[in-house]
PDB file of C-alpha atoms and ligand atoms in Angstrom:
ATOM      1  CA  MET A   1      92.538  96.320  82.708  1.00 96.00           C
ATOM      2  CA  ILE A   2      89.775  97.315  85.109  1.00 98.00           C
ATOM      3  CA  PHE A   3      87.994  95.440  87.907  1.00 98.00           C
ATOM      4  CA  ARG A   4      84.673  96.906  88.860  1.00 98.00           C
ATOM      5  CA  ALA A   5      82.766  95.981  92.032  1.00 98.00           C
ATOM      6  CA  ARG A   6      79.760  98.314  92.586  1.00 98.00           C
ATOM      7  CA  GLN A   7      81.200 101.645  93.685  1.00 97.00           C
ATOM      8  CA  PHE A   8      84.797 100.363  93.665  1.00 98.00           C
ATOM      9  CA  THR A   9      87.090 100.376  90.584  1.00 98.00           C
ATOM     10  CA  PHE A  10      90.588  99.010  90.518  1.00 98.00           C
ATOM     11  CA  THR A  11      92.833  99.829  87.542  1.00 98.00           C
ATOM     12  CA  PHE A  12      95.717  97.542  86.594  1.00 97.00           C
ATOM     13  CA  PRO A  13      98.668  97.524  86.418  1.00 94.00           C
ATOM     14  CA  ARG A  14      99.005  98.458  90.121  1.00 95.00           C
ATOM     15  CA  PRO A  15     100.644  96.974  93.190  1.00 95.00           C
ATOM     16  CA  PRO A  16      98.928  93.626  94.118  1.00 97.00           C
ATOM     17  CA  LEU A  17      95.751  93.840  96.056  1.00 98.00           C
ATOM     18  CA  ILE A  18      95.752  91.928  99.363  1.00 98.00           C
ATOM     19  CA  MET A  19      92.458  90.293 100.332  1.00 98.00           C
ATOM     20  CA  GLY A  20      92.301  89.673 104.017  1.00 98.00           C
ATOM     21  CA  ILE A  21      90.409  86.683 105.277  1.00 98.00           C
ATOM     22  CA  VAL A  22      87.690  86.865 107.899  1.00 98.00           C
ATOM     23  CA  ASN A  23      86.349  83.362 108.718  1.00 96.00           C
ATOM     24  CA  VAL A  24      83.197  83.545 110.817  1.00 96.00           C
ATOM     25  CA  THR A  25      83.274  79.775 111.329  1.00 95.00           C
ATOM     26  CA  PRO A  26      83.921  77.223 114.033  1.00 94.00           C
ATOM     27  CA  ASP A  27      85.862  74.858 111.804  1.00 93.00           C
ATOM     28  CA  SER A  28      88.000  76.617 109.150  1.00 91.00           C
ATOM     29  CA  PHE A  29      91.221  74.792 108.671  1.00 91.00           C
ATOM     30  CA  SER A  30      93.593  77.396 110.064  1.00 89.00           C
ATOM     31  CA  ASP A  31      91.623  79.806 112.261  1.00 90.00           C
ATOM     32  CA  GLY A  32      88.329  78.000 112.922  1.00 91.00           C
ATOM     33  CA  GLY A  33      86.558  79.270 116.057  1.00 90.00           C
ATOM     34  CA  ARG A  34      88.762  82.368 116.494  1.00 93.00           C
ATOM     35  CA  TYR A  35      86.312  84.811 114.973  1.00 93.00           C
ATOM     36  CA  LEU A  36      83.013  83.010 115.366  1.00 92.00           C
ATOM     37  CA  GLU A  37      81.404  85.797 117.437  1.00 93.00           C
ATOM     38  CA  ALA A  38      80.439  88.806 115.304  1.00 95.00           C
ATOM     39  CA  ASP A  39      82.310  91.372 117.469  1.00 96.00           C
ATOM     40  CA  LYS A  40      85.551  89.399 117.173  1.00 96.00           C
ATOM     41  CA  ALA A  41      85.117  88.993 113.345  1.00 97.00           C
ATOM     42  CA  VAL A  42      84.526  92.702 112.973  1.00 98.00           C
ATOM     43  CA  ALA A  43      87.483  93.646 115.144  1.00 98.00           C
ATOM     44  CA  HIS A  44      89.693  91.229 113.070  1.00 98.00           C
ATOM     45  CA  GLY A  45      88.384  92.710 109.792  1.00 98.00           C
ATOM     46  CA  LEU A  46      89.153  96.245 111.049  1.00 98.00           C
ATOM     47  CA  GLU A  47      92.592  95.240 112.071  1.00 98.00           C
ATOM     48  CA  LEU A  48      93.284  93.648 108.660  1.00 98.00           C
ATOM     49  CA  VAL A  49      92.219  96.847 106.927  1.00 98.00           C
ATOM     50  CA  GLN A  50      94.479  98.839 109.167  1.00 98.00           C
ATOM     51  CA  GLN A  51      97.350  96.507 108.234  1.00 98.00           C
ATOM     52  CA  GLY A  52      96.692  97.257 104.511  1.00 98.00           C
ATOM     53  CA  ALA A  53      94.076  94.809 103.297  1.00 98.00           C
ATOM     54  CA  ALA A  54      92.462  96.327 100.132  1.00 98.00           C
ATOM     55  CA  ILE A  55      89.531  93.811 100.229  1.00 98.00           C
ATOM     56  CA  LEU A  56      88.056  91.794 103.050  1.00 98.00           C
ATOM     57  CA  ASP A  57      86.707  88.299 102.310  1.00 98.00           C
ATOM     58  CA  ILE A  58      84.107  87.257 104.745  1.00 98.00           C
ATOM     59  CA  GLY A  59      83.034  83.576 104.925  1.00 97.00           C
ATOM     60  CA  GLY A  60      80.400  81.682 107.135  1.00 97.00           C
ATOM     61  CA  GLU A  61      81.102  78.164 105.795  1.00 96.00           C
ATOM     62  CA  SER A  62      84.392  76.257 105.871  1.00 94.00           C
ATOM     63  CA  THR A  63      85.271  74.713 102.554  1.00 92.00           C
ATOM     64  CA  ARG A  64      88.147  72.675 103.791  1.00 89.00           C
ATOM     65  CA  PRO A  65      88.193  69.156 102.400  1.00 87.00           C
ATOM     66  CA  GLY A  66      85.417  67.115 104.160  1.00 87.00           C
ATOM     67  CA  ALA A  67      83.839  70.171 105.864  1.00 90.00           C
ATOM     68  CA  VAL A  68      80.245  69.710 107.051  1.00 91.00           C
ATOM     69  CA  PRO A  69      77.905  71.919 104.993  1.00 93.00           C
ATOM     70  CA  VAL A  70      76.209  74.752 106.776  1.00 96.00           C
ATOM     71  CA  SER A  71      72.516  75.652 106.432  1.00 97.00           C
ATOM     72  CA  GLU A  72      71.562  78.910 104.675  1.00 97.00           C
ATOM     73  CA  ALA A  73      70.020  80.242 107.899  1.00 98.00           C
ATOM     74  CA  GLU A  74      73.170  79.562 109.896  1.00 97.00           C
ATOM     75  CA  GLU A  75      75.525  81.025 107.250  1.00 98.00           C
ATOM     76  CA  LEU A  76      73.335  84.214 107.129  1.00 98.00           C
ATOM     77  CA  ARG A  77      73.361  84.361 110.958  1.00 98.00           C
ATOM     78  CA  ARG A  78      77.150  84.247 110.931  1.00 98.00           C
ATOM     79  CA  VAL A  79      77.995  86.672 108.194  1.00 98.00           C
ATOM     80  CA  LEU A  80      75.322  89.278 108.042  1.00 98.00           C
ATOM     81  CA  PRO A  81      76.063  91.179 111.295  1.00 98.00           C
ATOM     82  CA  VAL A  82      79.767  91.184 110.402  1.00 98.00           C
ATOM     83  CA  ILE A  83      79.106  92.587 106.842  1.00 98.00           C
ATOM     84  CA  GLU A  84      76.627  95.151 108.202  1.00 98.00           C
ATOM     85  CA  ALA A  85      79.101  96.408 110.821  1.00 98.00           C
ATOM     86  CA  LEU A  86      82.153  96.455 108.594  1.00 98.00           C
ATOM     87  CA  ALA A  87      80.265  98.117 105.696  1.00 98.00           C
ATOM     88  CA  GLY A  88      79.773 101.185 107.942  1.00 94.00           C
ATOM     89  CA  GLN A  89      83.310 101.385 109.165  1.00 97.00           C
ATOM     90  CA  VAL A  90      85.748 100.593 106.249  1.00 98.00           C
ATOM     91  CA  ASN A  91      86.050 101.949 102.791  1.00 97.00           C
ATOM     92  CA  VAL A  92      87.396  98.794 101.164  1.00 98.00           C
ATOM     93  CA  PRO A  93      85.176  96.403  99.287  1.00 98.00           C
ATOM     94  CA  LEU A  94      83.738  93.495 101.323  1.00 98.00           C
ATOM     95  CA  SER A  95      83.674  90.124  99.569  1.00 98.00           C
ATOM     96  CA  ILE A  96      81.197  87.421 100.571  1.00 98.00           C
ATOM     97  CA  ASP A  97      82.743  83.967 100.334  1.00 98.00           C
ATOM     98  CA  THR A  98      79.703  81.872  99.701  1.00 97.00           C
ATOM     99  CA  MET A  99      78.274  79.213  97.374  1.00 94.00           C
ATOM    100  CA  LYS A 100      74.660  80.116  98.167  1.00 95.00           C
ATOM    101  CA  PRO A 101      72.660  82.639  96.001  1.00 96.00           C
ATOM    102  CA  ALA A 102      70.492  83.647  98.916  1.00 97.00           C
ATOM    103  CA  VAL A 103      73.526  84.381 101.060  1.00 97.00           C
ATOM    104  CA  ALA A 104      75.158  86.355  98.223  1.00 97.00           C
ATOM    105  CA  ARG A 105      71.914  88.422  97.808  1.00 98.00           C
ATOM    106  CA  ALA A 106      71.638  89.216 101.417  1.00 98.00           C
ATOM    107  CA  ALA A 107      75.253  90.066 101.746  1.00 98.00           C
ATOM    108  CA  LEU A 108      75.119  92.428  98.868  1.00 98.00           C
ATOM    109  CA  GLN A 109      72.085  94.104 100.397  1.00 98.00           C
ATOM    110  CA  ALA A 110      74.063  94.397 103.665  1.00 98.00           C
ATOM    111  CA  GLY A 111      76.905  96.261 101.882  1.00 98.00           C
ATOM    112  CA  ALA A 112      79.164  93.629 100.244  1.00 98.00           C
ATOM    113  CA  SER A 113      80.509  94.487  96.775  1.00 98.00           C
ATOM    114  CA  ILE A 114      82.042  91.181  95.651  1.00 98.00           C
ATOM    115  CA  VAL A 115      80.876  87.618  95.476  1.00 98.00           C
ATOM    116  CA  ASN A 116      83.646  85.106  95.991  1.00 98.00           C
ATOM    117  CA  ASP A 117      82.210  81.945  94.380  1.00 96.00           C
ATOM    118  CA  ILE A 118      84.314  78.799  95.015  1.00 93.00           C
ATOM    119  CA  ALA A 119      81.564  76.836  93.353  1.00 88.00           C
ATOM    120  CA  ALA A 120      81.633  78.520  89.979  1.00 82.00           C
ATOM    121  CA  ASN A 121      81.178  75.025  88.570  1.00 68.00           C
ATOM    122  CA  ARG A 122      77.448  75.552  89.088  1.00 69.00           C
ATOM    123  CA  GLY A 123      74.769  74.403  86.645  1.00 75.00           C
ATOM    124  CA  ASP A 124      72.279  77.045  87.764  1.00 85.00           C
ATOM    125  CA  ASP A 125      72.754  80.703  87.018  1.00 92.00           C
ATOM    126  CA  THR A 126      70.780  82.263  89.864  1.00 95.00           C
ATOM    127  CA  LEU A 127      73.844  83.569  91.593  1.00 96.00           C
ATOM    128  CA  TRP A 128      75.269  85.076  88.410  1.00 96.00           C
ATOM    129  CA  ARG A 129      71.955  87.005  87.840  1.00 96.00           C
ATOM    130  CA  ILE A 130      72.251  88.384  91.399  1.00 97.00           C
ATOM    131  CA  VAL A 131      75.788  89.447  90.722  1.00 97.00           C
ATOM    132  CA  ALA A 132      74.702  91.079  87.375  1.00 98.00           C
ATOM    133  CA  GLU A 133      71.767  92.907  88.948  1.00 98.00           C
ATOM    134  CA  ALA A 134      74.013  94.405  91.819  1.00 98.00           C
ATOM    135  CA  GLY A 135      76.886  95.267  89.458  1.00 98.00           C
ATOM    136  CA  ALA A 136      79.030  93.316  91.926  1.00 98.00           C
ATOM    137  CA  GLY A 137      82.506  91.983  91.466  1.00 98.00           C
ATOM    138  CA  TYR A 138      82.713  88.244  91.023  1.00 98.00           C
ATOM    139  CA  VAL A 139      85.481  85.870  91.829  1.00 98.00           C
ATOM    140  CA  CYS A 140      85.168  82.846  89.505  1.00 98.00           C
ATOM    141  CA  MET A 141      87.040  80.020  91.122  1.00 97.00           C
ATOM    142  CA  HIS A 142      87.765  76.527  89.772  1.00 96.00           C
ATOM    143  CA  MET A 143      86.904  73.480  91.914  1.00 94.00           C
ATOM    144  CA  GLN A 144      86.626  69.861  90.851  1.00 92.00           C
ATOM    145  CA  GLY A 145      83.767  68.278  92.817  1.00 87.00           C
ATOM    146  CA  THR A 146      82.552  69.605  96.144  1.00 87.00           C
ATOM    147  CA  PRO A 147      84.453  70.253  99.459  1.00 89.00           C
ATOM    148  CA  GLN A 148      82.962  67.012 100.670  1.00 89.00           C
ATOM    149  CA  THR A 149      84.347  64.918  97.702  1.00 85.00           C
ATOM    150  CA  MET A 150      86.996  67.075  96.044  1.00 86.00           C
ATOM    151  CA  GLN A 151      90.166  65.512  97.562  1.00 86.00           C
ATOM    152  CA  ALA A 152      88.970  61.860  97.134  1.00 85.00           C
ATOM    153  CA  ASP A 153      90.803  61.264  93.927  1.00 87.00           C
ATOM    154  CA  PRO A 154      91.082  64.401  91.660  1.00 92.00           C
ATOM    155  CA  VAL A 155      91.876  63.413  88.173  1.00 93.00           C
ATOM    156  CA  TYR A 156      92.851  65.641  85.166  1.00 96.00           C
ATOM    157  CA  ALA A 157      94.354  64.828  81.812  1.00 96.00           C
ATOM    158  CA  ASN A 158      95.930  68.318  81.848  1.00 97.00           C
ATOM    159  CA  VAL A 159      94.969  70.426  84.878  1.00 98.00           C
ATOM    160  CA  VAL A 160      96.212  73.706  83.368  1.00 98.00           C
ATOM    161  CA  ALA A 161      94.412  73.250  80.078  1.00 98.00           C
ATOM    162  CA  GLU A 162      91.200  72.104  81.746  1.00 97.00           C
ATOM    163  CA  VAL A 163      91.090  75.089  84.192  1.00 97.00           C
ATOM    164  CA  GLU A 164      91.654  77.429  81.245  1.00 98.00           C
ATOM    165  CA  GLN A 165      88.768  75.856  79.356  1.00 97.00           C
ATOM    166  CA  PHE A 166      86.664  76.156  82.406  1.00 96.00           C
ATOM    167  CA  PHE A 167      87.388  79.914  82.727  1.00 97.00           C
ATOM    168  CA  GLU A 168      86.654  80.523  79.018  1.00 97.00           C
ATOM    169  CA  GLU A 169      83.361  78.733  79.308  1.00 95.00           C
ATOM    170  CA  ARG A 170      82.350  80.416  82.496  1.00 96.00           C
ATOM    171  CA  CYS A 171      83.241  83.893  81.148  1.00 96.00           C
ATOM    172  CA  ARG A 172      80.945  83.255  78.185  1.00 96.00           C
ATOM    173  CA  ARG A 173      78.024  82.083  80.401  1.00 95.00           C
ATOM    174  CA  LEU A 174      78.690  84.957  82.879  1.00 96.00           C
ATOM    175  CA  GLN A 175      78.444  87.532  80.054  1.00 97.00           C
ATOM    176  CA  ALA A 176      75.254  85.912  78.848  1.00 96.00           C
ATOM    177  CA  CYS A 177      73.790  86.446  82.354  1.00 96.00           C
ATOM    178  CA  GLY A 178      74.682  90.089  82.268  1.00 97.00           C
ATOM    179  CA  VAL A 179      77.972  89.990  84.224  1.00 97.00           C
ATOM    180  CA  ALA A 180      80.340  92.231  82.293  1.00 98.00           C
ATOM    181  CA  ALA A 181      83.926  91.058  81.726  1.00 98.00           C
ATOM    182  CA  ASP A 182      85.205  93.855  83.981  1.00 98.00           C
ATOM    183  CA  GLN A 183      83.313  92.504  86.899  1.00 98.00           C
ATOM    184  CA  VAL A 184      85.161  89.171  86.815  1.00 98.00           C
ATOM    185  CA  VAL A 185      88.348  87.930  88.513  1.00 98.00           C
ATOM    186  CA  LEU A 186      89.608  84.436  87.882  1.00 98.00           C
ATOM    187  CA  ASP A 187      91.104  82.018  90.487  1.00 98.00           C
ATOM    188  CA  VAL A 188      92.573  78.549  89.791  1.00 98.00           C
ATOM    189  CA  GLY A 189      91.347  77.240  93.138  1.00 98.00           C
ATOM    190  CA  ILE A 190      94.503  75.922  94.843  1.00 98.00           C
ATOM    191  CA  GLY A 191      93.594  72.892  96.971  1.00 96.00           C
ATOM    192  CA  PHE A 192      90.069  72.519  95.577  1.00 95.00           C
ATOM    193  CA  GLY A 193      89.979  69.077  93.938  1.00 95.00           C
ATOM    194  CA  LYS A 194      93.712  69.079  93.287  1.00 96.00           C
ATOM    195  CA  THR A 195      96.692  66.875  94.384  1.00 96.00           C
ATOM    196  CA  LEU A 196      99.986  68.398  95.350  1.00 96.00           C
ATOM    197  CA  GLU A 197     101.224  67.855  91.872  1.00 97.00           C
ATOM    198  CA  HIS A 198      98.063  69.590  90.293  1.00 97.00           C
ATOM    199  CA  ASN A 199      98.657  72.539  92.572  1.00 98.00           C
ATOM    200  CA  LEU A 200     102.215  72.885  91.529  1.00 98.00           C
ATOM    201  CA  GLN A 201     101.341  72.565  87.864  1.00 98.00           C
ATOM    202  CA  LEU A 202      98.704  75.412  88.217  1.00 98.00           C
ATOM    203  CA  LEU A 203     101.188  77.619  90.182  1.00 98.00           C
ATOM    204  CA  ARG A 204     103.894  76.970  87.456  1.00 98.00           C
ATOM    205  CA  GLY A 205     101.294  77.746  84.709  1.00 98.00           C
ATOM    206  CA  LEU A 206      99.743  80.940  86.221  1.00 98.00           C
ATOM    207  CA  ALA A 207     101.340  83.305  83.700  1.00 98.00           C
ATOM    208  CA  GLY A 208      99.432  81.408  80.901  1.00 98.00           C
ATOM    209  CA  PHE A 209      96.082  82.563  82.368  1.00 98.00           C
ATOM    210  CA  ARG A 210      96.913  86.197  81.729  1.00 98.00           C
ATOM    211  CA  LYS A 211      95.788  85.827  78.116  1.00 97.00           C
ATOM    212  CA  LEU A 212      92.238  85.558  79.337  1.00 98.00           C
ATOM    213  CA  GLY A 213      92.371  89.212  80.007  1.00 97.00           C
ATOM    214  CA  ARG A 214      91.001  89.255  83.542  1.00 98.00           C
ATOM    215  CA  PRO A 215      92.795  89.874  86.910  1.00 98.00           C
ATOM    216  CA  LEU A 216      93.967  86.718  88.663  1.00 98.00           C
ATOM    217  CA  LEU A 217      93.424  85.924  92.375  1.00 98.00           C
ATOM    218  CA  LEU A 218      95.273  83.338  94.290  1.00 98.00           C
ATOM    219  CA  GLY A 219      94.610  81.680  97.621  1.00 98.00           C
ATOM    220  CA  VAL A 220      97.473  79.698  98.900  1.00 98.00           C
ATOM    221  CA  SER A 221      97.557  80.988 102.481  1.00 97.00           C
ATOM    222  CA  ARG A 222      98.576  78.252 104.950  1.00 97.00           C
ATOM    223  CA  LYS A 223      97.171  75.473 102.710  1.00 97.00           C
ATOM    224  CA  SER A 224      97.868  71.794 103.124  1.00 95.00           C
ATOM    225  CA  PHE A 225      99.840  71.389  99.876  1.00 96.00           C
ATOM    226  CA  ILE A 226     102.540  73.559 101.562  1.00 97.00           C
ATOM    227  CA  GLY A 227     102.473  71.171 104.554  1.00 96.00           C
ATOM    228  CA  ARG A 228     102.674  68.195 102.237  1.00 95.00           C
ATOM    229  CA  LEU A 229     105.750  69.568 100.518  1.00 95.00           C
ATOM    230  CA  ALA A 230     107.599  71.011 103.475  1.00 94.00           C
ATOM    231  CA  GLY A 231     106.316  68.867 106.366  1.00 92.00           C
ATOM    232  CA  ALA A 232     104.963  71.963 108.129  1.00 92.00           C
ATOM    233  CA  ASP A 233     101.742  71.913 110.140  1.00 94.00           C
ATOM    234  CA  VAL A 234      99.136  74.691 109.671  1.00 94.00           C
ATOM    235  CA  ALA A 235     100.626  77.109 112.092  1.00 93.00           C
ATOM    236  CA  ALA A 236     104.046  76.964 110.438  1.00 95.00           C
ATOM    237  CA  ARG A 237     103.168  77.441 106.749  1.00 97.00           C
ATOM    238  CA  LEU A 238     103.761  81.243 106.434  1.00 98.00           C
ATOM    239  CA  PRO A 239     107.224  80.940 104.761  1.00 98.00           C
ATOM    240  CA  GLY A 240     105.763  78.610 102.071  1.00 97.00           C
ATOM    241  CA  SER A 241     102.715  80.883 101.556  1.00 98.00           C
ATOM    242  CA  LEU A 242     104.937  83.954 101.150  1.00 98.00           C
ATOM    243  CA  ALA A 243     107.103  82.150  98.638  1.00 98.00           C
ATOM    244  CA  CYS A 244     104.004  81.258  96.610  1.00 98.00           C
ATOM    245  CA  ALA A 245     102.729  84.849  96.945  1.00 98.00           C
ATOM    246  CA  CYS A 246     105.929  86.287  95.457  1.00 98.00           C
ATOM    247  CA  TRP A 247     105.986  83.663  92.667  1.00 98.00           C
ATOM    248  CA  ALA A 248     102.406  84.541  91.841  1.00 98.00           C
ATOM    249  CA  VAL A 249     103.157  88.202  91.655  1.00 97.00           C
ATOM    250  CA  LEU A 250     106.005  87.425  89.244  1.00 96.00           C
ATOM    251  CA  GLN A 251     103.594  85.450  87.109  1.00 97.00           C
ATOM    252  CA  GLY A 252     101.086  88.314  86.896  1.00 97.00           C
ATOM    253  CA  VAL A 253      98.641  87.599  89.744  1.00 98.00           C
ATOM    254  CA  GLN A 254      97.080  90.786  91.032  1.00 98.00           C
ATOM    255  CA  LEU A 255      95.034  89.761  94.059  1.00 98.00           C
ATOM    256  CA  LEU A 256      96.295  87.612  96.980  1.00 98.00           C
ATOM    257  CA  ARG A 257      93.862  86.090  99.488  1.00 98.00           C
ATOM    258  CA  THR A 258      95.589  85.656 102.806  1.00 98.00           C
ATOM    259  CA  HIS A 259      95.295  85.246 106.479  1.00 98.00           C
ATOM    260  CA  ASP A 260      98.519  87.144 107.056  1.00 98.00           C
ATOM    261  CA  VAL A 261      98.190  90.639 105.643  1.00 98.00           C
ATOM    262  CA  VAL A 262     101.241  92.285 107.212  1.00 98.00           C
ATOM    263  CA  GLU A 263     103.598  89.584 106.177  1.00 98.00           C
ATOM    264  CA  THR A 264     102.249  89.262 102.673  1.00 98.00           C
ATOM    265  CA  LEU A 265     102.330  92.944 102.042  1.00 98.00           C
ATOM    266  CA  GLN A 266     105.948  93.204 103.225  1.00 98.00           C
ATOM    267  CA  ALA A 267     107.010  90.245 101.111  1.00 98.00           C
ATOM    268  CA  VAL A 268     105.299  91.426  98.039  1.00 98.00           C
ATOM    269  CA  ARG A 269     106.512  95.006  98.428  1.00 97.00           C
ATOM    270  CA  MET A 270     110.105  93.806  98.837  1.00 97.00           C
ATOM    271  CA  PHE A 271     109.744  91.522  95.898  1.00 95.00           C
ATOM    272  CA  GLU A 272     108.319  94.190  93.609  1.00 94.00           C
ATOM    273  CA  ALA A 273     111.024  96.599  94.527  1.00 95.00           C
ATOM    274  CA  LEU A 274     113.647  93.984  93.628  1.00 95.00           C
ATOM    275  CA  THR A 275     112.037  93.116  90.344  1.00 92.00           C
ATOM    276  CA  ALA A 276     111.188  96.605  89.190  1.00 88.00           C
ATOM    277  CA  PRO A 277     113.127  97.648  86.080  1.00 84.00           C
ATOM    278  CA  PRO A 278     116.073  99.897  86.994  1.00 83.00           C
ATOM    279  CA  THR A 279     115.347 103.614  86.863  1.00 79.00           C
TER     280      THR A 279
HETATM  281  N1  LIG B 301      90.354  79.212  99.710  1.00 67.92           N
HETATM  282  C1  LIG B 301      89.543  79.026 100.800  1.00 67.92           C
HETATM  283  C2  LIG B 301      88.314  79.635 100.819  1.00 67.92           C
HETATM  284  N2  LIG B 301      87.864  80.475  99.963  1.00 67.92           N
HETATM  285  N3  LIG B 301      88.263  81.635  97.806  1.00 67.92           N
HETATM  286  C3  LIG B 301      88.955  81.771  96.674  1.00 67.92           C
HETATM  287  N4  LIG B 301      88.586  82.603  95.771  1.00 67.92           N
HETATM  288  N5  LIG B 301      90.202  81.158  96.583  1.00 67.92           N
HETATM  289  C4  LIG B 301      90.705  80.314  97.478  1.00 67.92           C
HETATM  290  O1  LIG B 301      91.834  79.786  97.300  1.00 67.92           O
HETATM  291  C5  LIG B 301      89.943  80.096  98.732  1.00 67.92           C
HETATM  292  C6  LIG B 301      88.599  80.737  98.842  1.00 67.92           C
HETATM  293  C7  LIG B 301      90.069  78.104 101.863  1.00 67.92           C
HETATM  294  O2  LIG B 301      90.664  78.902 102.858  1.00 67.92           O
HETATM  295  P1  LIG B 301      90.044  79.301 104.309  1.00 67.92           P
HETATM  296  O3  LIG B 301      88.974  80.283 104.145  1.00 67.92           O
HETATM  297  O4  LIG B 301      91.122  79.871 105.199  1.00 67.92           O
HETATM  298  O5  LIG B 301      89.576  78.035 104.918  1.00 67.92           O
HETATM  299  P2  LIG B 301      88.123  77.334 105.203  1.00 67.92           P
HETATM  300  O6  LIG B 301      87.492  77.084 103.903  1.00 67.92           O
HETATM  301  O7  LIG B 301      88.350  76.201 105.970  1.00 67.92           O
HETATM  302  O8  LIG B 301      87.347  78.398 105.914  1.00 67.92           O
END
């Protein structure tokens, strides 16, 4: 299996890819305000690459439950200087975490190679055509509702089956827009319109999504369901995040989105060594 994102190609099976998070926001749930200035965000991105991140995911709008939406102009003002600076300094793909087609287009022009679309439940295909035209990678993430409404009362008859149907339908529509299968990565969207039980069901069911034939990405880092389960506040959720990361790798997930690159790499490397077939 291959994942193509402009000039980058990843061939699987291979060790899991760590996607390091760079939030250029004042209000992200775990690191809001820490990297709001472009120079701090760039320094953080460089540090994550040095630590072993294989992809950087740069976002200028928090999507935590109840987050206040950001204007296109403000989102561009936050992310573009960071992408421009990082594109000239790192040789890993840069991913733009956005719901807005205009931000995706500008980010791709500035040097990004992947569009991380948490709103893949879109009716309009403008963003997909931009991805197709650029030959960019595309993260197709499942979300029920919007960040403003998603945690109000998420309801599914069968969350695993519904997310799978969503992926199948989106893959068909993406292909119709000119986005090839090997440009697409799938993400169940932990915490996006899901209760604790929905998140657990999706994590337990991860292996089932392998049959769709696309790499799987997972974002569990420091998320609130870990806090709900373990009674840990946001600064103390690394152990739960690492447990989920190792579990995900066992289930066949190939990309892990995380704030904690060093720790995630170490946990996953150890886990892979222990679960490798004996030589
Ligand atoms: N989670 C967040 C943001 N983007 N993208 C993908 N593909 N998968 C995820 O699980 C995911 C995502 C939320 O995390 P974070 O960026 O740390 O927080 P915030 O949205 O508050 O900036």
